[in-house]
Amino acid sequence: MAANESSDGAHASQGGAAAADGLMANRALWDNLAEFHGTKPGDRSYDVESFLAGGQTLRGIERELAGDVAGKDLLHLQCHFGMDTLNWARLGARVTGVDFSPKAIARARELARRAGLPAEFVEADSQHLPDALTGRFDLVVATYGILSWIADLDAWMGGAATALRPGGRLVLVDLHPVLQTVLTFDPFVADWPYGGGAPQHDAMTGTYAHADAPLEPQASTQYPYSVGEVVTAAASAGLVVQRLGEHTETETDGRHILPQGPDGLYRFPFSDTYLPVLYSLRAALPEAAAR
């Protein structure tokens, strides 16, 4: 028994060290992306000048799930350099953005200054949110390219739940695990697991935001989660699922692999139908939730 306990502790220590190494590599990657995104012509995802001129970056799914945010306290997890966070502010929310990249947070604060929008930006790992954020928010929002960067899904969901006031809601919109398994659509190549959470190590080249980014390959670690695992983590954190959606069309294809239809929307054709490309989750912290 004692030998097994010692062995289990060693495995836990190794797992923790591996997760820490992955976090450090991912932070270095996103530091570089935060310096690059929105700064070069041809950026496909971040048009800073359009934003400063009043352009709205939020999509219909998250706006519908969040509802009217005017006068509400909103926490945006993994906010990158703050464009979406500040768009929530334009809709009347009192916003706080969290990101683990110090360079992203510095850019977000500068963008808020240039836009003349009030916002608080906090440098923190979304798996370990500061105690100062506990119970402060009506809404926690996270959108697009979120949970695949998270080693501890339960810690992420627990932090989101803890940041909410009783009755507050989590709004999560992310790439569907089916789409994440796909490397290329034409020809069709699938090279990623559907769920399980096992770390997937890679050297990321370039960036989704710029086809010709002059960036050196960088180590990254991502984690595949199924829809079932995401919903189970939300329930385990004490959240009550109000709505789960699986969406077969999207306004933008952040991975740039899907065909675009005549209506301008992107879909994942499969036989004579379409597979989901996004999923969305709205879950609430019960009014009587104990802290």
PDB file of C-alpha atoms in Angstrom:
ATOM      1  CA  MET A   1       0.000   0.000   0.000  1.00  0.00           C
ATOM      2  CA  ALA A   2       2.699   2.435   0.993  1.00  0.00           C
ATOM      3  CA  ALA A   3       4.671   1.664  -2.150  1.00  0.00           C
ATOM      4  CA  ASN A   4       1.598   2.234  -4.317  1.00  0.00           C
ATOM      5  CA  GLU A   5       0.835   5.504  -2.584  1.00  0.00           C
ATOM      6  CA  SER A   6       4.388   6.663  -3.199  1.00  0.00           C
ATOM      7  CA  SER A   7       4.140   5.661  -6.849  1.00  0.00           C
ATOM      8  CA  ASP A   8       0.820   7.467  -7.271  1.00  0.00           C
ATOM      9  CA  GLY A   9       2.322  10.591  -5.757  1.00  0.00           C
ATOM     10  CA  ALA A  10       5.259  10.408  -8.154  1.00  0.00           C
ATOM     11  CA  HIS A  11       2.886  10.084 -11.142  1.00  0.00           C
ATOM     12  CA  ALA A  12       0.842  13.049  -9.893  1.00  0.00           C
ATOM     13  CA  SER A  13       4.031  15.084  -9.499  1.00  0.00           C
ATOM     14  CA  GLN A  14       5.139  14.177 -13.028  1.00  0.00           C
ATOM     15  CA  GLY A  15       1.716  15.067 -14.394  1.00  0.00           C
ATOM     16  CA  GLY A  16       1.793  18.402 -12.613  1.00  0.00           C
ATOM     17  CA  ALA A  17       5.269  19.130 -13.954  1.00  0.00           C
ATOM     18  CA  ALA A  18       4.161  18.257 -17.492  1.00  0.00           C
ATOM     19  CA  ALA A  19       1.142  20.550 -17.214  1.00  0.00           C
ATOM     20  CA  ALA A  20       3.376  23.352 -15.918  1.00  0.00           C
ATOM     21  CA  ASP A  21       5.777  22.854 -18.828  1.00  0.00           C
ATOM     22  CA  GLY A  22       2.861  22.965 -21.250  1.00  0.00           C
ATOM     23  CA  LEU A  23       1.566  26.143 -19.653  1.00  0.00           C
ATOM     24  CA  MET A  24       4.961  27.827 -19.970  1.00  0.00           C
ATOM     25  CA  ALA A  25       5.298  26.838 -23.625  1.00  0.00           C
ATOM     26  CA  ASN A  26       1.773  27.995 -24.412  1.00  0.00           C
ATOM     27  CA  ARG A  27       2.340  31.322 -22.633  1.00  0.00           C
ATOM     28  CA  ALA A  28       5.483  31.923 -24.707  1.00  0.00           C
ATOM     29  CA  LEU A  29       3.519  31.113 -27.865  1.00  0.00           C
ATOM     30  CA  TRP A  30       0.673  33.465 -26.986  1.00  0.00           C
ATOM     31  CA  ASP A  31       3.092  36.220 -25.961  1.00  0.00           C
ATOM     32  CA  ASN A  32       4.439  36.135 -29.519  1.00  0.00           C
ATOM     33  CA  LEU A  33       0.956  35.993 -31.041  1.00  0.00           C
ATOM     34  CA  ALA A  34      -0.162  38.924 -28.883  1.00  0.00           C
ATOM     35  CA  GLU A  35       2.654  41.031 -30.299  1.00  0.00           C
ATOM     36  CA  PHE A  36       1.870  39.981 -33.881  1.00  0.00           C
ATOM     37  CA  HIS A  37      -1.925  39.849 -34.119  1.00  0.00           C
ATOM     38  CA  GLY A  38      -3.591  42.957 -35.467  1.00  0.00           C
ATOM     39  CA  THR A  39      -0.286  44.637 -36.335  1.00  0.00           C
ATOM     40  CA  LYS A  40       0.317  43.520 -39.946  1.00  0.00           C
ATOM     41  CA  PRO A  41      -1.572  44.032 -43.216  1.00  0.00           C
ATOM     42  CA  GLY A  42      -3.519  40.961 -44.255  1.00  0.00           C
ATOM     43  CA  ASP A  43      -4.550  39.919 -40.767  1.00  0.00           C
ATOM     44  CA  ARG A  44      -7.675  37.770 -41.204  1.00  0.00           C
ATOM     45  CA  SER A  45      -8.910  37.906 -37.604  1.00  0.00           C
ATOM     46  CA  TYR A  46      -7.956  41.173 -35.913  1.00  0.00           C
ATOM     47  CA  ASP A  47      -8.760  44.461 -37.657  1.00  0.00           C
ATOM     48  CA  VAL A  48      -7.763  46.935 -34.967  1.00  0.00           C
ATOM     49  CA  GLU A  49      -8.458  50.044 -37.004  1.00  0.00           C
ATOM     50  CA  SER A  50     -11.965  48.854 -37.845  1.00  0.00           C
ATOM     51  CA  PHE A  51     -12.550  48.159 -34.154  1.00  0.00           C
ATOM     52  CA  LEU A  52     -11.344  51.628 -33.175  1.00  0.00           C
ATOM     53  CA  ALA A  53     -13.715  53.083 -35.769  1.00  0.00           C
ATOM     54  CA  GLY A  54     -16.640  51.353 -34.046  1.00  0.00           C
ATOM     55  CA  GLY A  55     -16.622  47.931 -35.708  1.00  0.00           C
ATOM     56  CA  GLN A  56     -18.235  45.082 -33.768  1.00  0.00           C
ATOM     57  CA  THR A  57     -16.337  41.778 -33.508  1.00  0.00           C
ATOM     58  CA  LEU A  58     -18.832  39.710 -31.515  1.00  0.00           C
ATOM     59  CA  ARG A  59     -20.838  37.030 -33.320  1.00  0.00           C
ATOM     60  CA  GLY A  60     -24.527  36.317 -33.111  1.00  0.00           C
ATOM     61  CA  ILE A  61     -24.244  33.134 -31.019  1.00  0.00           C
ATOM     62  CA  GLU A  62     -22.551  34.677 -27.995  1.00  0.00           C
ATOM     63  CA  ARG A  63     -24.681  37.821 -28.128  1.00  0.00           C
ATOM     64  CA  GLU A  64     -27.869  35.763 -28.142  1.00  0.00           C
ATOM     65  CA  LEU A  65     -26.719  33.568 -25.263  1.00  0.00           C
ATOM     66  CA  ALA A  66     -25.546  36.507 -23.172  1.00  0.00           C
ATOM     67  CA  GLY A  67     -28.649  38.609 -23.795  1.00  0.00           C
ATOM     68  CA  ASP A  68     -28.723  42.267 -22.815  1.00  0.00           C
ATOM     69  CA  VAL A  69     -25.451  42.966 -20.997  1.00  0.00           C
ATOM     70  CA  ALA A  70     -26.038  46.653 -20.283  1.00  0.00           C
ATOM     71  CA  GLY A  71     -25.224  47.412 -16.663  1.00  0.00           C
ATOM     72  CA  LYS A  72     -23.937  43.892 -15.960  1.00  0.00           C
ATOM     73  CA  ASP A  73     -20.533  42.812 -14.664  1.00  0.00           C
ATOM     74  CA  LEU A  74     -18.901  40.591 -17.281  1.00  0.00           C
ATOM     75  CA  LEU A  75     -15.725  38.527 -16.970  1.00  0.00           C
ATOM     76  CA  HIS A  76     -14.086  37.534 -20.258  1.00  0.00           C
ATOM     77  CA  LEU A  77     -11.728  34.556 -19.878  1.00  0.00           C
ATOM     78  CA  GLN A  78      -8.765  34.114 -22.235  1.00  0.00           C
ATOM     79  CA  CYS A  79      -9.406  37.548 -23.655  1.00  0.00           C
ATOM     80  CA  HIS A  80      -6.177  37.779 -25.729  1.00  0.00           C
ATOM     81  CA  PHE A  81      -5.529  41.484 -26.374  1.00  0.00           C
ATOM     82  CA  GLY A  82      -9.028  42.591 -25.547  1.00  0.00           C
ATOM     83  CA  MET A  83     -10.950  43.371 -28.730  1.00  0.00           C
ATOM     84  CA  ASP A  84     -13.979  41.231 -27.857  1.00  0.00           C
ATOM     85  CA  THR A  85     -13.803  42.294 -24.215  1.00  0.00           C
ATOM     86  CA  LEU A  86     -14.040  45.925 -25.263  1.00  0.00           C
ATOM     87  CA  ASN A  87     -16.886  45.166 -27.650  1.00  0.00           C
ATOM     88  CA  TRP A  88     -18.839  43.850 -24.651  1.00  0.00           C
ATOM     89  CA  ALA A  89     -18.057  47.189 -23.011  1.00  0.00           C
ATOM     90  CA  ARG A  90     -19.516  48.968 -26.034  1.00  0.00           C
ATOM     91  CA  LEU A  91     -22.721  47.055 -25.413  1.00  0.00           C
ATOM     92  CA  GLY A  92     -22.869  48.491 -21.912  1.00  0.00           C
ATOM     93  CA  ALA A  93     -21.216  45.829 -19.751  1.00  0.00           C
ATOM     94  CA  ARG A  94     -18.715  46.581 -17.000  1.00  0.00           C
ATOM     95  CA  VAL A  95     -15.907  44.357 -18.253  1.00  0.00           C
ATOM     96  CA  THR A  96     -12.930  42.521 -16.842  1.00  0.00           C
ATOM     97  CA  GLY A  97     -10.650  40.547 -19.149  1.00  0.00           C
ATOM     98  CA  VAL A  98      -8.303  37.771 -18.024  1.00  0.00           C
ATOM     99  CA  ASP A  99      -5.388  36.324 -19.977  1.00  0.00           C
ATOM    100  CA  PHE A 100      -2.218  34.477 -18.989  1.00  0.00           C
ATOM    101  CA  SER A 101      -0.033  36.405 -21.452  1.00  0.00           C
ATOM    102  CA  PRO A 102       1.506  39.567 -19.978  1.00  0.00           C
ATOM    103  CA  LYS A 103       2.064  40.938 -23.470  1.00  0.00           C
ATOM    104  CA  ALA A 104      -1.611  40.394 -24.344  1.00  0.00           C
ATOM    105  CA  ILE A 105      -2.710  42.179 -21.174  1.00  0.00           C
ATOM    106  CA  ALA A 106      -0.396  45.116 -21.894  1.00  0.00           C
ATOM    107  CA  ARG A 107      -1.837  45.436 -25.399  1.00  0.00           C
ATOM    108  CA  ALA A 108      -5.401  45.132 -24.082  1.00  0.00           C
ATOM    109  CA  ARG A 109      -4.856  48.014 -21.659  1.00  0.00           C
ATOM    110  CA  GLU A 110      -3.394  50.148 -24.431  1.00  0.00           C
ATOM    111  CA  LEU A 111      -6.291  49.257 -26.758  1.00  0.00           C
ATOM    112  CA  ALA A 112      -8.795  50.260 -24.061  1.00  0.00           C
ATOM    113  CA  ARG A 113      -6.990  53.589 -23.693  1.00  0.00           C
ATOM    114  CA  ARG A 114      -7.047  54.225 -27.456  1.00  0.00           C
ATOM    115  CA  ALA A 115     -10.730  53.258 -27.688  1.00  0.00           C
ATOM    116  CA  GLY A 116     -11.687  55.354 -24.647  1.00  0.00           C
ATOM    117  CA  LEU A 117     -13.511  52.400 -23.077  1.00  0.00           C
ATOM    118  CA  PRO A 118     -13.432  51.492 -19.362  1.00  0.00           C
ATOM    119  CA  ALA A 119     -12.116  48.002 -18.676  1.00  0.00           C
ATOM    120  CA  GLU A 120     -10.069  46.072 -16.168  1.00  0.00           C
ATOM    121  CA  PHE A 121      -7.501  43.601 -17.470  1.00  0.00           C
ATOM    122  CA  VAL A 122      -5.951  40.964 -15.203  1.00  0.00           C
ATOM    123  CA  GLU A 123      -2.959  38.762 -15.953  1.00  0.00           C
ATOM    124  CA  ALA A 124      -3.857  35.297 -14.669  1.00  0.00           C
ATOM    125  CA  ASP A 125      -4.155  31.642 -15.643  1.00  0.00           C
ATOM    126  CA  SER A 126      -7.865  30.917 -16.121  1.00  0.00           C
ATOM    127  CA  GLN A 127      -7.345  27.608 -14.283  1.00  0.00           C
ATOM    128  CA  HIS A 128      -6.287  29.566 -11.183  1.00  0.00           C
ATOM    129  CA  LEU A 129      -8.288  32.786 -11.044  1.00  0.00           C
ATOM    130  CA  PRO A 130      -7.372  35.341  -8.368  1.00  0.00           C
ATOM    131  CA  ASP A 131      -9.518  35.367  -5.231  1.00  0.00           C
ATOM    132  CA  ALA A 132     -10.320  39.018  -5.961  1.00  0.00           C
ATOM    133  CA  LEU A 133     -12.596  37.872  -8.812  1.00  0.00           C
ATOM    134  CA  THR A 134     -14.728  35.579  -6.640  1.00  0.00           C
ATOM    135  CA  GLY A 135     -18.474  36.238  -6.745  1.00  0.00           C
ATOM    136  CA  ARG A 136     -18.187  39.490  -8.693  1.00  0.00           C
ATOM    137  CA  PHE A 137     -19.843  38.744 -12.021  1.00  0.00           C
ATOM    138  CA  ASP A 138     -23.242  38.361 -13.630  1.00  0.00           C
ATOM    139  CA  LEU A 139     -21.687  36.779 -16.710  1.00  0.00           C
ATOM    140  CA  VAL A 140     -18.545  34.802 -17.467  1.00  0.00           C
ATOM    141  CA  VAL A 141     -17.860  34.611 -21.212  1.00  0.00           C
ATOM    142  CA  ALA A 142     -15.276  32.606 -23.167  1.00  0.00           C
ATOM    143  CA  THR A 143     -15.360  32.198 -26.941  1.00  0.00           C
ATOM    144  CA  TYR A 144     -13.473  30.432 -29.744  1.00  0.00           C
ATOM    145  CA  GLY A 145     -10.265  28.502 -29.188  1.00  0.00           C
ATOM    146  CA  ILE A 146     -10.707  28.158 -25.432  1.00  0.00           C
ATOM    147  CA  LEU A 147     -10.714  24.742 -23.774  1.00  0.00           C
ATOM    148  CA  SER A 148      -8.167  23.071 -26.046  1.00  0.00           C
ATOM    149  CA  TRP A 149      -5.528  25.141 -24.197  1.00  0.00           C
ATOM    150  CA  ILE A 150      -6.680  23.971 -20.763  1.00  0.00           C
ATOM    151  CA  ALA A 151      -4.945  21.077 -18.979  1.00  0.00           C
ATOM    152  CA  ASP A 152      -7.398  20.971 -16.040  1.00  0.00           C
ATOM    153  CA  LEU A 153     -10.947  21.253 -17.323  1.00  0.00           C
ATOM    154  CA  ASP A 154     -12.468  20.892 -13.840  1.00  0.00           C
ATOM    155  CA  ALA A 155     -10.300  23.738 -12.500  1.00  0.00           C
ATOM    156  CA  TRP A 156     -11.373  25.970 -15.394  1.00  0.00           C
ATOM    157  CA  MET A 157     -15.076  25.284 -14.839  1.00  0.00           C
ATOM    158  CA  GLY A 158     -14.685  25.619 -11.080  1.00  0.00           C
ATOM    159  CA  GLY A 159     -13.045  29.012 -11.494  1.00  0.00           C
ATOM    160  CA  ALA A 160     -15.770  30.216 -13.840  1.00  0.00           C
ATOM    161  CA  ALA A 161     -18.454  29.103 -11.370  1.00  0.00           C
ATOM    162  CA  THR A 162     -16.668  30.723  -8.429  1.00  0.00           C
ATOM    163  CA  ALA A 163     -16.420  34.045 -10.263  1.00  0.00           C
ATOM    164  CA  LEU A 164     -20.219  34.167 -10.716  1.00  0.00           C
ATOM    165  CA  ARG A 165     -22.753  35.662  -8.364  1.00  0.00           C
ATOM    166  CA  PRO A 166     -25.661  33.316  -7.531  1.00  0.00           C
ATOM    167  CA  GLY A 167     -27.941  33.410 -10.559  1.00  0.00           C
ATOM    168  CA  GLY A 168     -25.041  34.399 -12.840  1.00  0.00           C
ATOM    169  CA  ARG A 169     -24.379  32.600 -16.112  1.00  0.00           C
ATOM    170  CA  LEU A 170     -21.494  31.109 -18.034  1.00  0.00           C
ATOM    171  CA  VAL A 171     -21.536  31.578 -21.810  1.00  0.00           C
ATOM    172  CA  LEU A 172     -19.066  29.351 -23.665  1.00  0.00           C
ATOM    173  CA  VAL A 173     -18.761  29.076 -27.454  1.00  0.00           C
ATOM    174  CA  ASP A 174     -15.948  26.959 -28.853  1.00  0.00           C
ATOM    175  CA  LEU A 175     -14.828  24.876 -31.802  1.00  0.00           C
ATOM    176  CA  HIS A 176     -16.699  21.593 -31.930  1.00  0.00           C
ATOM    177  CA  PRO A 177     -14.548  18.540 -31.105  1.00  0.00           C
ATOM    178  CA  VAL A 178     -15.567  16.986 -34.432  1.00  0.00           C
ATOM    179  CA  LEU A 179     -13.998  19.900 -36.314  1.00  0.00           C
ATOM    180  CA  GLN A 180     -10.925  19.861 -34.089  1.00  0.00           C
ATOM    181  CA  THR A 181     -10.133  16.296 -35.144  1.00  0.00           C
ATOM    182  CA  VAL A 182      -9.714  17.498 -38.750  1.00  0.00           C
ATOM    183  CA  LEU A 183      -6.332  18.629 -40.089  1.00  0.00           C
ATOM    184  CA  THR A 184      -7.480  19.340 -43.642  1.00  0.00           C
ATOM    185  CA  PHE A 185     -10.886  19.194 -45.280  1.00  0.00           C
ATOM    186  CA  ASP A 186      -9.822  18.659 -48.896  1.00  0.00           C
ATOM    187  CA  PRO A 187      -8.197  16.170 -48.878  1.00  0.00           C
ATOM    188  CA  PHE A 188      -9.883  14.960 -45.703  1.00  0.00           C
ATOM    189  CA  VAL A 189      -7.321  14.165 -42.995  1.00  0.00           C
ATOM    190  CA  ALA A 190      -8.198  13.671 -39.318  1.00  0.00           C
ATOM    191  CA  ASP A 191      -5.267  13.614 -36.899  1.00  0.00           C
ATOM    192  CA  TRP A 192      -6.562  14.616 -33.442  1.00  0.00           C
ATOM    193  CA  PRO A 193      -8.409  12.605 -30.769  1.00  0.00           C
ATOM    194  CA  TYR A 194     -12.070  13.191 -30.012  1.00  0.00           C
ATOM    195  CA  GLY A 195     -11.910  13.930 -26.297  1.00  0.00           C
ATOM    196  CA  GLY A 196     -10.031  12.306 -23.459  1.00  0.00           C
ATOM    197  CA  GLY A 197      -7.946  15.310 -22.435  1.00  0.00           C
ATOM    198  CA  ALA A 198      -4.542  13.722 -23.142  1.00  0.00           C
ATOM    199  CA  PRO A 199      -1.925  16.384 -23.960  1.00  0.00           C
ATOM    200  CA  GLN A 200      -1.128  16.793 -27.645  1.00  0.00           C
ATOM    201  CA  HIS A 201       2.326  18.255 -28.274  1.00  0.00           C
ATOM    202  CA  ASP A 202       3.118  20.085 -31.481  1.00  0.00           C
ATOM    203  CA  ALA A 203       5.266  22.785 -33.008  1.00  0.00           C
ATOM    204  CA  MET A 204       2.878  25.503 -34.140  1.00  0.00           C
ATOM    205  CA  THR A 205       3.889  27.270 -37.324  1.00  0.00           C
ATOM    206  CA  GLY A 206       2.536  30.698 -38.210  1.00  0.00           C
ATOM    207  CA  THR A 207      -0.845  31.834 -36.934  1.00  0.00           C
ATOM    208  CA  TYR A 208      -4.504  31.350 -37.801  1.00  0.00           C
ATOM    209  CA  ALA A 209      -4.799  35.122 -38.201  1.00  0.00           C
ATOM    210  CA  HIS A 210      -2.245  35.544 -40.969  1.00  0.00           C
ATOM    211  CA  ALA A 211      -1.511  33.180 -43.833  1.00  0.00           C
ATOM    212  CA  ASP A 212       2.042  34.434 -44.354  1.00  0.00           C
ATOM    213  CA  ALA A 213       3.110  35.215 -40.797  1.00  0.00           C
ATOM    214  CA  PRO A 214       6.937  35.270 -40.559  1.00  0.00           C
ATOM    215  CA  LEU A 215       6.909  33.408 -37.237  1.00  0.00           C
ATOM    216  CA  GLU A 216       9.272  30.620 -36.235  1.00  0.00           C
ATOM    217  CA  PRO A 217       7.719  27.289 -35.152  1.00  0.00           C
ATOM    218  CA  GLN A 218       6.956  27.224 -31.437  1.00  0.00           C
ATOM    219  CA  ALA A 219       6.146  24.395 -29.062  1.00  0.00           C
ATOM    220  CA  SER A 220       2.550  24.122 -27.918  1.00  0.00           C
ATOM    221  CA  THR A 221       0.432  21.713 -25.908  1.00  0.00           C
ATOM    222  CA  GLN A 222      -3.307  21.330 -26.423  1.00  0.00           C
ATOM    223  CA  TYR A 223      -5.955  19.089 -24.885  1.00  0.00           C
ATOM    224  CA  PRO A 224      -8.943  17.468 -26.675  1.00  0.00           C
ATOM    225  CA  TYR A 225     -12.278  17.388 -24.827  1.00  0.00           C
ATOM    226  CA  SER A 226     -15.569  15.924 -25.966  1.00  0.00           C
ATOM    227  CA  VAL A 227     -18.838  17.799 -25.586  1.00  0.00           C
ATOM    228  CA  GLY A 228     -19.829  15.292 -22.914  1.00  0.00           C
ATOM    229  CA  GLU A 229     -16.684  16.013 -20.917  1.00  0.00           C
ATOM    230  CA  VAL A 230     -17.331  19.758 -21.090  1.00  0.00           C
ATOM    231  CA  VAL A 231     -20.929  19.428 -19.904  1.00  0.00           C
ATOM    232  CA  THR A 232     -19.919  17.016 -17.125  1.00  0.00           C
ATOM    233  CA  ALA A 233     -17.267  19.475 -15.910  1.00  0.00           C
ATOM    234  CA  ALA A 234     -19.835  22.281 -15.841  1.00  0.00           C
ATOM    235  CA  ALA A 235     -22.253  20.147 -13.799  1.00  0.00           C
ATOM    236  CA  SER A 236     -19.459  19.069 -11.437  1.00  0.00           C
ATOM    237  CA  ALA A 237     -18.695  22.738 -10.789  1.00  0.00           C
ATOM    238  CA  GLY A 238     -22.268  23.262  -9.584  1.00  0.00           C
ATOM    239  CA  LEU A 239     -23.552  24.908 -12.758  1.00  0.00           C
ATOM    240  CA  VAL A 240     -26.975  24.093 -14.191  1.00  0.00           C
ATOM    241  CA  VAL A 241     -26.952  23.687 -17.960  1.00  0.00           C
ATOM    242  CA  GLN A 242     -29.672  25.816 -19.529  1.00  0.00           C
ATOM    243  CA  ARG A 243     -28.790  25.377 -23.159  1.00  0.00           C
ATOM    244  CA  LEU A 244     -26.394  23.265 -25.222  1.00  0.00           C
ATOM    245  CA  GLY A 245     -26.133  23.938 -28.931  1.00  0.00           C
ATOM    246  CA  GLU A 246     -24.254  22.232 -31.761  1.00  0.00           C
ATOM    247  CA  HIS A 247     -23.973  24.545 -34.748  1.00  0.00           C
ATOM    248  CA  THR A 248     -23.459  23.518 -38.367  1.00  0.00           C
ATOM    249  CA  GLU A 249     -22.601  26.958 -39.711  1.00  0.00           C
ATOM    250  CA  THR A 250     -20.375  29.832 -38.710  1.00  0.00           C
ATOM    251  CA  GLU A 251     -19.785  33.405 -39.838  1.00  0.00           C
ATOM    252  CA  THR A 252     -15.999  33.000 -39.855  1.00  0.00           C
ATOM    253  CA  ASP A 253     -13.699  30.001 -40.121  1.00  0.00           C
ATOM    254  CA  GLY A 254     -10.828  30.670 -37.761  1.00  0.00           C
ATOM    255  CA  ARG A 255      -8.967  27.563 -38.965  1.00  0.00           C
ATOM    256  CA  HIS A 256      -9.429  28.449 -42.656  1.00  0.00           C
ATOM    257  CA  ILE A 257     -10.172  24.899 -43.792  1.00  0.00           C
ATOM    258  CA  LEU A 258     -13.945  24.919 -44.420  1.00  0.00           C
ATOM    259  CA  PRO A 259     -15.693  25.717 -47.713  1.00  0.00           C
ATOM    260  CA  GLN A 260     -17.690  28.939 -47.804  1.00  0.00           C
ATOM    261  CA  GLY A 261     -21.246  28.781 -49.110  1.00  0.00           C
ATOM    262  CA  PRO A 262     -22.989  31.254 -51.441  1.00  0.00           C
ATOM    263  CA  ASP A 263     -24.573  32.835 -48.342  1.00  0.00           C
ATOM    264  CA  GLY A 264     -21.130  33.641 -46.944  1.00  0.00           C
ATOM    265  CA  LEU A 265     -21.340  31.057 -44.138  1.00  0.00           C
ATOM    266  CA  TYR A 266     -18.882  28.223 -43.551  1.00  0.00           C
ATOM    267  CA  ARG A 267     -20.035  24.609 -43.152  1.00  0.00           C
ATOM    268  CA  PHE A 268     -18.569  21.120 -42.808  1.00  0.00           C
ATOM    269  CA  PRO A 269     -20.232  19.015 -45.559  1.00  0.00           C
ATOM    270  CA  PHE A 270     -20.780  15.346 -44.758  1.00  0.00           C
ATOM    271  CA  SER A 271     -22.679  13.182 -47.240  1.00  0.00           C
ATOM    272  CA  ASP A 272     -25.912  15.126 -47.859  1.00  0.00           C
ATOM    273  CA  THR A 273     -25.844  16.984 -44.553  1.00  0.00           C
ATOM    274  CA  TYR A 274     -23.402  18.952 -42.356  1.00  0.00           C
ATOM    275  CA  LEU A 275     -21.387  18.135 -39.243  1.00  0.00           C
ATOM    276  CA  PRO A 276     -21.217  20.641 -36.360  1.00  0.00           C
ATOM    277  CA  VAL A 277     -18.416  23.194 -36.421  1.00  0.00           C
ATOM    278  CA  LEU A 278     -19.168  24.972 -33.126  1.00  0.00           C
ATOM    279  CA  TYR A 279     -20.845  24.167 -29.836  1.00  0.00           C
ATOM    280  CA  SER A 280     -22.301  26.592 -27.333  1.00  0.00           C
ATOM    281  CA  LEU A 281     -23.089  26.219 -23.662  1.00  0.00           C
ATOM    282  CA  ARG A 282     -25.077  28.450 -21.322  1.00  0.00           C
ATOM    283  CA  ALA A 283     -25.072  27.372 -17.694  1.00  0.00           C
ATOM    284  CA  ALA A 284     -26.151  29.154 -14.520  1.00  0.00           C
ATOM    285  CA  LEU A 285     -25.037  29.184 -10.912  1.00  0.00           C
ATOM    286  CA  PRO A 286     -28.161  28.478  -8.829  1.00  0.00           C
ATOM    287  CA  GLU A 287     -29.507  31.361  -6.757  1.00  0.00           C
ATOM    288  CA  ALA A 288     -29.033  29.360  -3.554  1.00  0.00           C
ATOM    289  CA  ALA A 289     -25.490  28.222  -4.395  1.00  0.00           C
ATOM    290  CA  ALA A 290     -23.343  28.066  -1.304  1.00  0.00           C
ATOM    291  CA  ARG A 291     -19.810  29.434  -1.325  1.00  0.00           C
TER     292      ARG A 291
END
